[in-house]
mmCIF file of C-alpha atoms and ligand atoms in Angstrom:
data_model
loop_
_atom_site.group_PDB
_atom_site.id
_atom_site.type_symbol
_atom_site.label_atom_id
_atom_site.label_comp_id
_atom_site.label_asym_id
_atom_site.label_seq_id
_atom_site.Cartn_x
_atom_site.Cartn_y
_atom_site.Cartn_z
ATOM 1 C CA MET A 1 185.935 -76.533 -27.066
ATOM 2 C CA SER A 2 188.854 -74.130 -27.120
ATOM 3 C CA ASP A 3 189.896 -72.802 -23.702
ATOM 4 C CA SER A 4 191.257 -69.507 -24.904
ATOM 5 C CA ILE A 5 189.031 -66.696 -26.125
ATOM 6 C CA ARG A 6 190.120 -63.570 -27.944
ATOM 7 C CA ALA A 7 188.631 -60.270 -26.806
ATOM 8 C CA ALA A 8 189.173 -56.601 -27.669
ATOM 9 C CA VAL A 9 189.479 -54.663 -24.422
ATOM 10 C CA MET A 10 189.059 -50.914 -23.884
ATOM 11 C CA THR A 11 191.435 -50.216 -21.012
ATOM 12 C CA GLY A 12 190.547 -46.568 -20.488
ATOM 13 C CA PRO A 13 189.552 -43.318 -22.177
ATOM 14 C CA ARG A 14 191.631 -42.533 -25.256
ATOM 15 C CA ARG A 15 193.875 -45.557 -24.673
ATOM 16 C CA PRO A 16 194.513 -47.982 -27.533
ATOM 17 C CA LEU A 17 192.428 -51.145 -27.561
ATOM 18 C CA GLU A 18 194.184 -54.188 -26.193
ATOM 19 C CA HIS A 19 193.737 -57.660 -27.597
ATOM 20 C CA ARG A 20 193.639 -60.196 -24.781
ATOM 21 C CA GLN A 21 193.380 -63.947 -24.506
ATOM 22 C CA LEU A 22 190.868 -64.849 -21.798
ATOM 23 C CA SER A 23 189.805 -68.190 -20.525
ATOM 24 C CA SER A 24 186.568 -69.601 -21.861
ATOM 25 C CA PRO A 25 183.721 -69.171 -19.375
ATOM 26 C CA ARG A 26 181.521 -71.955 -18.039
ATOM 27 C CA PRO A 27 177.919 -70.927 -17.507
ATOM 28 C CA GLU A 28 176.727 -70.350 -13.940
ATOM 29 C CA PRO A 29 173.537 -72.196 -12.917
ATOM 30 C CA GLY A 30 170.734 -70.518 -14.887
ATOM 31 C CA GLY A 31 173.263 -68.916 -17.236
ATOM 32 C CA ALA A 32 174.607 -69.680 -20.679
ATOM 33 C CA VAL A 33 177.557 -69.121 -22.980
ATOM 34 C CA LEU A 34 177.157 -67.825 -26.526
ATOM 35 C CA GLU A 35 179.492 -68.043 -29.459
ATOM 36 C CA THR A 36 179.487 -64.468 -30.768
ATOM 37 C CA VAL A 37 178.113 -64.191 -34.294
ATOM 38 C CA ALA A 38 178.035 -60.403 -34.565
ATOM 39 C CA SER A 39 178.559 -57.374 -32.398
ATOM 40 C CA GLU A 40 178.549 -53.726 -33.327
ATOM 41 C CA VAL A 41 180.204 -50.371 -32.789
ATOM 42 C CA CYS A 42 177.726 -47.680 -31.874
ATOM 43 C CA GLY A 43 177.954 -44.069 -30.859
ATOM 44 C CA THR A 44 178.057 -45.149 -27.223
ATOM 45 C CA ASP A 45 181.294 -47.063 -27.842
ATOM 46 C CA VAL A 46 182.811 -43.860 -29.235
ATOM 47 C CA HIS A 47 181.639 -41.997 -26.105
ATOM 48 C CA LEU A 48 183.120 -44.767 -23.948
ATOM 49 C CA HIS A 49 186.422 -44.378 -25.731
ATOM 50 C CA HIS A 50 186.331 -40.622 -25.171
ATOM 51 C CA GLY A 51 185.573 -41.140 -21.477
ATOM 52 C CA HIS A 52 182.270 -39.270 -21.745
ATOM 53 C CA LEU A 53 180.276 -41.654 -19.556
ATOM 54 C CA ALA A 54 180.558 -41.542 -15.777
ATOM 55 C CA GLY A 55 181.139 -44.661 -13.708
ATOM 56 C CA VAL A 56 182.516 -46.945 -16.410
ATOM 57 C CA PRO A 57 184.634 -49.710 -14.801
ATOM 58 C CA TYR A 58 187.519 -49.822 -17.308
ATOM 59 C CA PRO A 59 188.895 -52.173 -18.557
ATOM 60 C CA ILE A 60 185.736 -53.193 -20.402
ATOM 61 C CA ILE A 61 184.867 -55.449 -23.317
ATOM 62 C CA PRO A 62 182.590 -53.210 -25.398
ATOM 63 C CA GLY A 63 179.649 -54.454 -27.448
ATOM 64 C CA HIS A 64 176.289 -54.236 -25.666
ATOM 65 C CA VAL A 65 173.911 -55.494 -28.344
ATOM 66 C CA ASN A 66 174.944 -58.746 -29.963
ATOM 67 C CA VAL A 67 173.839 -61.874 -31.735
ATOM 68 C CA GLY A 68 175.270 -65.230 -30.772
ATOM 69 C CA ARG A 69 174.702 -68.923 -31.073
ATOM 70 C CA VAL A 70 173.988 -70.764 -27.825
ATOM 71 C CA LEU A 71 176.988 -72.971 -27.054
ATOM 72 C CA GLU A 72 176.104 -74.222 -23.620
ATOM 73 C CA THR A 73 173.512 -73.641 -20.884
ATOM 74 C CA ASN A 74 173.610 -74.612 -17.229
ATOM 75 C CA GLY A 75 170.038 -75.733 -16.693
ATOM 76 C CA PRO A 76 167.292 -75.142 -19.255
ATOM 77 C CA ALA A 77 167.148 -71.688 -20.840
ATOM 78 C CA ARG A 78 163.669 -70.566 -21.797
ATOM 79 C CA ASP A 79 162.211 -67.709 -23.802
ATOM 80 C CA VAL A 80 159.330 -65.557 -22.487
ATOM 81 C CA GLU A 81 156.800 -68.022 -23.952
ATOM 82 C CA GLY A 82 158.330 -70.760 -21.814
ATOM 83 C CA ARG A 83 159.916 -72.594 -24.751
ATOM 84 C CA THR A 84 163.308 -74.170 -24.232
ATOM 85 C CA ILE A 85 166.200 -72.495 -26.038
ATOM 86 C CA GLU A 86 168.434 -75.301 -27.278
ATOM 87 C CA PRO A 87 172.160 -75.075 -27.949
ATOM 88 C CA GLY A 88 172.747 -74.001 -31.537
ATOM 89 C CA ARG A 89 169.909 -71.468 -31.493
ATOM 90 C CA LEU A 90 170.601 -67.971 -32.844
ATOM 91 C CA VAL A 91 169.739 -65.428 -30.154
ATOM 92 C CA THR A 92 170.172 -61.894 -29.042
ATOM 93 C CA PHE A 93 169.693 -60.927 -25.396
ATOM 94 C CA TYR A 94 168.508 -58.014 -23.295
ATOM 95 C CA ASP A 95 171.806 -56.356 -22.449
ATOM 96 C CA VAL A 96 170.641 -55.086 -19.074
ATOM 97 C CA PHE A 97 170.816 -57.014 -15.832
ATOM 98 C CA GLY A 98 170.641 -56.326 -12.115
ATOM 99 C CA VAL A 99 167.376 -54.350 -12.348
ATOM 100 C CA CYS A 100 166.203 -55.234 -8.855
ATOM 101 C CA GLY A 101 162.411 -55.117 -9.083
ATOM 102 C CA SER A 102 162.293 -54.114 -5.442
ATOM 103 C CA CYS A 103 163.542 -50.512 -5.141
ATOM 104 C CA TRP A 104 161.605 -47.277 -5.191
ATOM 105 C CA HIS A 105 162.352 -46.687 -8.899
ATOM 106 C CA CYS A 106 161.267 -50.203 -9.877
ATOM 107 C CA LEU A 107 158.167 -50.529 -7.697
ATOM 108 C CA VAL A 108 156.807 -47.064 -7.051
ATOM 109 C CA ALA A 109 157.881 -45.082 -10.111
ATOM 110 C CA LYS A 110 157.757 -48.181 -12.387
ATOM 111 C CA ALA A 111 160.815 -46.797 -14.165
ATOM 112 C CA GLY A 112 162.988 -49.856 -14.591
ATOM 113 C CA THR A 113 165.513 -48.067 -16.792
ATOM 114 C CA ARG A 114 166.264 -45.762 -13.852
ATOM 115 C CA CYS A 115 166.820 -48.543 -11.304
ATOM 116 C CA PRO A 116 170.123 -47.664 -9.584
ATOM 117 C CA HIS A 117 171.169 -51.337 -9.649
ATOM 118 C CA ARG A 118 170.796 -51.574 -13.440
ATOM 119 C CA ARG A 119 173.907 -52.729 -15.261
ATOM 120 C CA VAL A 120 174.610 -52.991 -18.970
ATOM 121 C CA TYR A 121 176.788 -55.435 -20.899
ATOM 122 C CA GLY A 122 179.754 -53.741 -22.533
ATOM 123 C CA ILE A 123 179.212 -50.454 -20.665
ATOM 124 C CA THR A 124 179.068 -50.919 -16.886
ATOM 125 C CA THR A 125 180.684 -54.356 -16.727
ATOM 126 C CA SER A 126 184.404 -54.772 -16.208
ATOM 127 C CA ALA A 127 186.495 -57.169 -18.294
ATOM 128 C CA ASP A 128 187.748 -58.465 -14.926
ATOM 129 C CA GLU A 129 184.248 -59.865 -14.243
ATOM 130 C CA GLY A 130 184.190 -62.044 -17.350
ATOM 131 C CA LEU A 131 183.161 -62.005 -21.005
ATOM 132 C CA LEU A 132 180.368 -59.462 -20.586
ATOM 133 C CA GLY A 133 180.623 -57.696 -23.947
ATOM 134 C CA GLY A 134 180.352 -58.649 -27.603
ATOM 135 C CA TRP A 135 183.847 -57.716 -28.786
ATOM 136 C CA ALA A 136 184.934 -61.225 -27.919
ATOM 137 C CA GLU A 137 184.594 -64.676 -29.408
ATOM 138 C CA ARG A 138 182.236 -65.721 -26.646
ATOM 139 C CA ILE A 139 179.747 -63.995 -24.363
ATOM 140 C CA GLU A 140 178.783 -65.077 -20.887
ATOM 141 C CA ILE A 141 175.041 -64.855 -20.186
ATOM 142 C CA LYS A 142 174.516 -64.197 -16.485
ATOM 143 C CA PRO A 143 171.660 -65.929 -14.658
ATOM 144 C CA GLY A 144 168.527 -63.836 -15.118
ATOM 145 C CA VAL A 145 169.656 -62.228 -18.369
ATOM 146 C CA ARG A 146 166.863 -62.741 -20.907
ATOM 147 C CA LEU A 147 167.776 -64.501 -24.133
ATOM 148 C CA LEU A 148 165.650 -63.641 -27.129
ATOM 149 C CA PRO A 149 165.701 -66.135 -30.039
ATOM 150 C CA LEU A 150 165.708 -64.376 -33.413
ATOM 151 C CA PRO A 151 162.410 -65.221 -35.172
ATOM 152 C CA ASP A 152 162.635 -67.466 -38.227
ATOM 153 C CA GLY A 153 163.700 -65.485 -41.235
ATOM 154 C CA LEU A 154 165.473 -62.759 -39.256
ATOM 155 C CA SER A 155 169.211 -63.180 -39.703
ATOM 156 C CA ALA A 156 171.939 -61.828 -37.456
ATOM 157 C CA GLU A 157 172.596 -59.136 -40.099
ATOM 158 C CA ASP A 158 168.895 -58.186 -40.386
ATOM 159 C CA PHE A 159 168.807 -57.502 -36.680
ATOM 160 C CA MET A 160 172.266 -56.017 -36.221
ATOM 161 C CA GLY A 161 171.670 -53.491 -39.043
ATOM 162 C CA GLY A 162 169.489 -51.770 -36.457
ATOM 163 C CA GLY A 163 171.454 -53.076 -33.472
ATOM 164 C CA CYS A 164 170.977 -51.142 -30.242
ATOM 165 C CA GLY A 165 169.379 -48.348 -32.287
ATOM 166 C CA ALA A 166 166.307 -50.472 -33.004
ATOM 167 C CA PRO A 167 164.906 -50.943 -29.475
ATOM 168 C CA THR A 168 166.052 -47.409 -28.556
ATOM 169 C CA GLY A 169 164.202 -45.910 -31.532
ATOM 170 C CA PHE A 170 161.221 -48.154 -30.789
ATOM 171 C CA HIS A 171 161.079 -46.859 -27.200
ATOM 172 C CA ALA A 172 161.272 -43.244 -28.408
ATOM 173 C CA VAL A 173 158.385 -43.840 -30.814
ATOM 174 C CA GLU A 174 156.363 -45.386 -28.005
ATOM 175 C CA ARG A 175 157.075 -42.359 -25.795
ATOM 176 C CA ALA A 176 156.005 -40.040 -28.638
ATOM 177 C CA GLY A 177 152.489 -41.516 -28.781
ATOM 178 C CA ILE A 178 152.287 -41.146 -32.565
ATOM 179 C CA ALA A 179 148.744 -40.915 -33.912
ATOM 180 C CA LEU A 180 147.559 -42.109 -37.315
ATOM 181 C CA GLY A 181 148.334 -39.436 -39.864
ATOM 182 C CA ASP A 182 150.931 -37.545 -37.816
ATOM 183 C CA THR A 183 153.812 -35.714 -39.424
ATOM 184 C CA VAL A 184 157.033 -36.640 -37.642
ATOM 185 C CA VAL A 185 160.448 -34.973 -37.774
ATOM 186 C CA VAL A 186 163.494 -36.981 -36.725
ATOM 187 C CA GLN A 187 166.612 -35.008 -35.855
ATOM 188 C CA GLY A 188 169.618 -37.250 -36.401
ATOM 189 C CA SER A 189 170.199 -39.988 -38.962
ATOM 190 C CA GLY A 190 172.258 -42.540 -37.038
ATOM 191 C CA PRO A 191 170.856 -45.981 -36.225
ATOM 192 C CA VAL A 192 168.567 -44.575 -33.485
ATOM 193 C CA GLY A 193 167.123 -41.907 -35.791
ATOM 194 C CA LEU A 194 166.770 -44.318 -38.699
ATOM 195 C CA SER A 195 165.022 -46.879 -36.490
ATOM 196 C CA ALA A 196 162.749 -44.155 -35.093
ATOM 197 C CA LEU A 197 161.881 -43.274 -38.674
ATOM 198 C CA ALA A 198 160.919 -46.877 -39.500
ATOM 199 C CA PHE A 199 158.935 -47.482 -36.330
ATOM 200 C CA ALA A 200 157.183 -44.088 -36.602
ATOM 201 C CA SER A 201 155.979 -45.144 -40.053
ATOM 202 C CA LEU A 202 154.744 -48.442 -38.629
ATOM 203 C CA ALA A 203 153.056 -46.536 -35.799
ATOM 204 C CA GLY A 204 150.944 -44.718 -38.349
ATOM 205 C CA ALA A 205 152.851 -41.568 -39.260
ATOM 206 C CA LEU A 206 151.659 -40.097 -42.546
ATOM 207 C CA ARG A 207 155.175 -38.893 -43.296
ATOM 208 C CA VAL A 208 158.546 -38.649 -41.640
ATOM 209 C CA LEU A 209 161.113 -35.929 -42.351
ATOM 210 C CA VAL A 210 164.727 -36.528 -41.355
ATOM 211 C CA ILE A 211 167.438 -33.951 -40.642
ATOM 212 C CA GLY A 212 170.930 -35.379 -40.358
ATOM 213 C CA ALA A 213 174.277 -36.114 -41.986
ATOM 214 C CA PRO A 214 176.319 -37.328 -43.792
ATOM 215 C CA ALA A 215 174.879 -38.050 -47.243
ATOM 216 C CA ALA A 216 175.038 -41.842 -46.913
ATOM 217 C CA ARG A 217 172.881 -41.731 -43.789
ATOM 218 C CA LEU A 218 170.320 -39.460 -45.453
ATOM 219 C CA GLU A 219 170.231 -41.799 -48.429
ATOM 220 C CA ALA A 220 169.535 -44.646 -45.971
ATOM 221 C CA ALA A 221 166.734 -42.531 -44.480
ATOM 222 C CA ARG A 222 165.104 -42.122 -47.892
ATOM 223 C CA ARG A 223 165.474 -45.862 -48.516
ATOM 224 C CA LEU A 224 163.617 -46.460 -45.238
ATOM 225 C CA GLY A 225 160.784 -44.253 -46.407
ATOM 226 C CA ALA A 226 161.628 -40.703 -45.255
ATOM 227 C CA GLU A 227 159.506 -38.337 -47.305
ATOM 228 C CA ASP A 228 162.263 -35.754 -47.371
ATOM 229 C CA THR A 229 165.699 -35.251 -45.835
ATOM 230 C CA LEU A 230 167.835 -32.211 -45.017
ATOM 231 C CA ASP A 231 171.611 -32.139 -44.606
ATOM 232 C CA VAL A 232 172.110 -30.549 -41.195
ATOM 233 C CA ALA A 233 175.460 -29.119 -42.269
ATOM 234 C CA ALA A 234 174.072 -27.468 -45.388
ATOM 235 C CA ALA A 235 171.573 -25.216 -43.621
ATOM 236 C CA ARG A 236 171.709 -22.726 -40.748
ATOM 237 C CA PRO A 237 169.522 -23.417 -37.672
ATOM 238 C CA GLU A 238 166.788 -20.963 -38.735
ATOM 239 C CA GLU A 239 166.809 -22.487 -42.223
ATOM 240 C CA ARG A 240 166.319 -25.945 -40.736
ATOM 241 C CA VAL A 241 163.342 -24.718 -38.756
ATOM 242 C CA ALA A 242 161.945 -22.993 -41.856
ATOM 243 C CA TRP A 243 162.380 -26.258 -43.794
ATOM 244 C CA VAL A 244 160.066 -27.995 -41.345
ATOM 245 C CA LEU A 245 157.543 -25.120 -41.184
ATOM 246 C CA ASP A 246 157.417 -24.998 -45.011
ATOM 247 C CA ARG A 247 156.329 -28.628 -45.038
ATOM 248 C CA THR A 248 153.724 -28.310 -42.281
ATOM 249 C CA ALA A 249 151.672 -25.275 -43.367
ATOM 250 C CA GLY A 250 153.708 -23.097 -41.033
ATOM 251 C CA ARG A 251 152.506 -24.968 -37.946
ATOM 252 C CA GLY A 252 155.360 -27.375 -37.204
ATOM 253 C CA ALA A 253 155.370 -31.158 -36.920
ATOM 254 C CA ASP A 254 152.969 -33.100 -34.701
ATOM 255 C CA VAL A 255 155.918 -35.010 -33.269
ATOM 256 C CA VAL A 256 159.656 -34.325 -33.186
ATOM 257 C CA ILE A 257 162.136 -36.988 -32.074
ATOM 258 C CA GLU A 258 165.642 -35.855 -31.192
ATOM 259 C CA ALA A 259 168.247 -38.525 -31.927
ATOM 260 C CA SER A 260 171.253 -36.364 -32.787
ATOM 261 C CA GLY A 261 173.358 -36.149 -29.622
ATOM 262 C CA ASN A 262 173.829 -32.424 -30.127
ATOM 263 C CA PRO A 263 172.388 -30.322 -27.268
ATOM 264 C CA ALA A 264 171.634 -27.440 -29.667
ATOM 265 C CA ALA A 265 169.195 -29.737 -31.471
ATOM 266 C CA VAL A 266 166.834 -29.579 -28.484
ATOM 267 C CA ALA A 267 166.217 -25.834 -28.628
ATOM 268 C CA GLU A 268 165.929 -26.126 -32.383
ATOM 269 C CA GLY A 269 163.544 -29.079 -32.235
ATOM 270 C CA LEU A 270 161.226 -27.158 -29.930
ATOM 271 C CA GLU A 271 160.942 -24.572 -32.745
ATOM 272 C CA MET A 272 159.979 -27.373 -35.145
ATOM 273 C CA VAL A 273 157.144 -28.903 -33.146
ATOM 274 C CA ARG A 274 153.597 -27.557 -33.479
ATOM 275 C CA ASP A 275 151.556 -26.078 -30.633
ATOM 276 C CA ALA A 276 150.343 -28.920 -28.391
ATOM 277 C CA GLY A 277 152.720 -31.335 -30.142
ATOM 278 C CA ARG A 278 155.067 -33.890 -28.625
ATOM 279 C CA TYR A 279 158.827 -33.793 -28.364
ATOM 280 C CA VAL A 280 160.958 -36.780 -27.321
ATOM 281 C CA VAL A 281 164.660 -36.452 -26.487
ATOM 282 C CA VAL A 282 166.493 -39.761 -26.891
ATOM 283 C CA GLY A 283 169.801 -38.697 -28.423
ATOM 284 C CA GLN A 284 171.492 -37.085 -25.413
ATOM 285 C CA TYR A 285 173.034 -40.244 -24.007
ATOM 286 C CA THR A 286 176.082 -38.368 -22.724
ATOM 287 C CA ASP A 287 176.403 -34.953 -21.169
ATOM 288 C CA ALA A 288 177.426 -32.798 -24.114
ATOM 289 C CA GLY A 289 176.611 -29.484 -22.464
ATOM 290 C CA ASP A 290 173.852 -26.994 -21.778
ATOM 291 C CA VAL A 291 171.524 -25.043 -24.024
ATOM 292 C CA SER A 292 169.159 -22.222 -23.211
ATOM 293 C CA LEU A 293 165.423 -22.480 -23.769
ATOM 294 C CA ASN A 294 162.705 -19.897 -23.580
ATOM 295 C CA PRO A 295 160.228 -21.445 -21.155
ATOM 296 C CA HIS A 296 157.386 -19.143 -22.213
ATOM 297 C CA ARG A 297 157.760 -19.598 -25.966
ATOM 298 C CA HIS A 298 159.134 -23.148 -26.139
ATOM 299 C CA LEU A 299 157.115 -24.849 -23.423
ATOM 300 C CA ASN A 300 154.324 -23.071 -21.625
ATOM 301 C CA ARG A 301 152.655 -21.101 -24.427
ATOM 302 C CA LYS A 302 153.423 -23.879 -26.893
ATOM 303 C CA HIS A 303 151.529 -26.328 -24.669
ATOM 304 C CA VAL A 304 154.076 -28.952 -25.720
ATOM 305 C CA THR A 305 154.611 -32.385 -24.189
ATOM 306 C CA LEU A 306 158.332 -32.885 -23.664
ATOM 307 C CA SER A 307 159.641 -36.364 -22.790
ATOM 308 C CA GLY A 308 163.036 -37.823 -22.105
ATOM 309 C CA CYS A 309 163.687 -41.441 -23.021
ATOM 310 C CA TRP A 310 166.392 -43.409 -21.209
ATOM 311 C CA GLY A 311 167.467 -46.836 -22.463
ATOM 312 C CA TYR A 312 164.882 -49.494 -23.170
ATOM 313 C CA GLU A 313 163.219 -52.376 -21.432
ATOM 314 C CA PHE A 314 162.907 -56.003 -22.511
ATOM 315 C CA THR A 315 159.480 -55.248 -23.975
ATOM 316 C CA HIS A 316 161.007 -52.799 -26.466
ATOM 317 C CA LEU A 317 163.687 -55.275 -27.544
ATOM 318 C CA HIS A 318 161.165 -58.083 -27.880
ATOM 319 C CA ARG A 319 158.615 -56.105 -29.837
ATOM 320 C CA SER A 320 161.163 -54.370 -32.048
ATOM 321 C CA VAL A 321 162.692 -57.749 -32.996
ATOM 322 C CA GLN A 322 159.272 -59.185 -33.912
ATOM 323 C CA MET A 323 158.501 -56.077 -35.980
ATOM 324 C CA MET A 324 161.876 -56.231 -37.740
ATOM 325 C CA ALA A 325 161.170 -59.833 -38.718
ATOM 326 C CA ARG A 326 157.648 -59.032 -39.953
ATOM 327 C CA PHE A 327 158.616 -55.910 -41.945
ATOM 328 C CA LYS A 328 162.150 -56.659 -43.060
ATOM 329 C CA SER A 329 161.392 -56.344 -46.775
ATOM 330 C CA ARG A 330 159.862 -52.906 -46.295
ATOM 331 C CA PHE A 331 162.628 -51.764 -43.944
ATOM 332 C CA PRO A 332 165.918 -53.351 -44.986
ATOM 333 C CA TRP A 333 167.817 -52.721 -41.768
ATOM 334 C CA ARG A 334 170.638 -55.019 -42.907
ATOM 335 C CA ARG A 335 171.546 -52.516 -45.612
ATOM 336 C CA LEU A 336 172.562 -50.082 -42.857
ATOM 337 C CA ILE A 337 175.628 -52.250 -42.283
ATOM 338 C CA THR A 338 178.289 -50.335 -44.166
ATOM 339 C CA ARG A 339 181.226 -52.561 -43.267
ATOM 340 C CA GLU A 340 182.191 -55.645 -41.305
ATOM 341 C CA TYR A 341 185.384 -55.763 -39.251
ATOM 342 C CA ARG A 342 187.291 -58.635 -37.730
ATOM 343 C CA LEU A 343 187.917 -58.422 -34.003
ATOM 344 C CA ALA A 344 191.557 -57.532 -34.704
ATOM 345 C CA ASP A 345 190.324 -54.455 -36.584
ATOM 346 C CA ALA A 346 188.023 -53.203 -33.807
ATOM 347 C CA ALA A 347 190.118 -50.017 -33.407
ATOM 348 C CA GLU A 348 189.609 -49.201 -37.062
ATOM 349 C CA ALA A 349 185.865 -49.816 -36.685
ATOM 350 C CA LEU A 350 185.815 -47.440 -33.730
ATOM 351 C CA ARG A 351 187.649 -44.761 -35.725
ATOM 352 C CA ASP A 352 185.290 -45.164 -38.699
ATOM 353 C CA MET A 353 182.277 -44.789 -36.415
ATOM 354 C CA GLU A 354 183.834 -41.753 -34.761
ATOM 355 C CA ARG A 355 184.168 -39.935 -38.093
ATOM 356 C CA LEU A 356 180.728 -41.183 -39.247
ATOM 357 C CA ALA A 357 182.289 -42.979 -42.206
ATOM 358 C CA VAL A 358 179.856 -45.857 -41.601
ATOM 359 C CA VAL A 359 176.157 -46.073 -40.781
ATOM 360 C CA LYS A 360 176.581 -49.325 -38.865
ATOM 361 C CA ALA A 361 179.875 -51.060 -38.195
ATOM 362 C CA LEU A 362 179.626 -54.770 -37.530
ATOM 363 C CA ILE A 363 182.236 -56.667 -35.512
ATOM 364 C CA ARG A 364 182.735 -60.294 -36.548
ATOM 365 C CA PRO A 365 184.718 -62.017 -33.799
HETATM 366 ZN ZN1 LIG B 1 165.329 -51.381 -8.793
HETATM 367 ZN ZN1 LIG B 2 174.585 -48.797 -28.528
#
């Protein structure tokens, strides 16, 4: 086993990526080491590079959602069914650790994604603490981090085509409480929006309409079963609202899911949802500014249910992976991978994601 591991390190906002040689980790008791098979570049990595997230302990090794092959464990690793995970097995893992299970948020509010002790691989972990991100040849699995074997028939590419967007979109769909026959609008056509589209269909939506950009992402939306798509850049805000009303007998959609990252989309989305409909905001992962709402018109009189959706829990990762395996021919997530990049080209991958030249950028360490 080689002792030297290559990693791409983000040293700070707007600073060039550094390529470092780090020593190969040995698993702690109850932990494991993975050989990285695939990592990704997502919108969050672009935000990290812009310095838009508070409390990030630069230098970091980005790459929160990953697939790897188990190289070594220290003590038996088991899945949630109690089955042993042997070396050589292809796995992903829940990228969150440190959720304490004993604080007010965990126990009283039952809101694990808001536990103040929650930490995330590739985002709130420093490169000085070890190989805790996927832009590296190996990944250290801390004790307590849950490994999730990919089901038979689900390849690394099938899963990574959705990547972190899949469990995030799954969680948003769960929050939306979609009923059989609902009409759903998704604002945003990145991996979160596209995954929300697929899972909304599986949840029983009659039809899903997607508003986003650029053309390649809208084409992907149609491939995943969107009934209709609208290029956000080709229409003014009131035209986008009219586009939805035209398709819903003037009433608006039963459910609107915001996955765009643009604060203005929230005021606009509230115009697109019907009276007594549901609106889920999942795309505002960073603070991109304020918008003004009309509380009478948008909320109170509309009798709307408005939900935020922060991160995801193990249940969403587990269930989304099983669903991706079961429905992969209907929803070809792997086709969302526009391009693969070697670790040495991570900066280029980051740039391509920044200018939305790719739907999903895969990193192949
Ligand atoms: Zn807690
Ligand atoms: Zn992500």
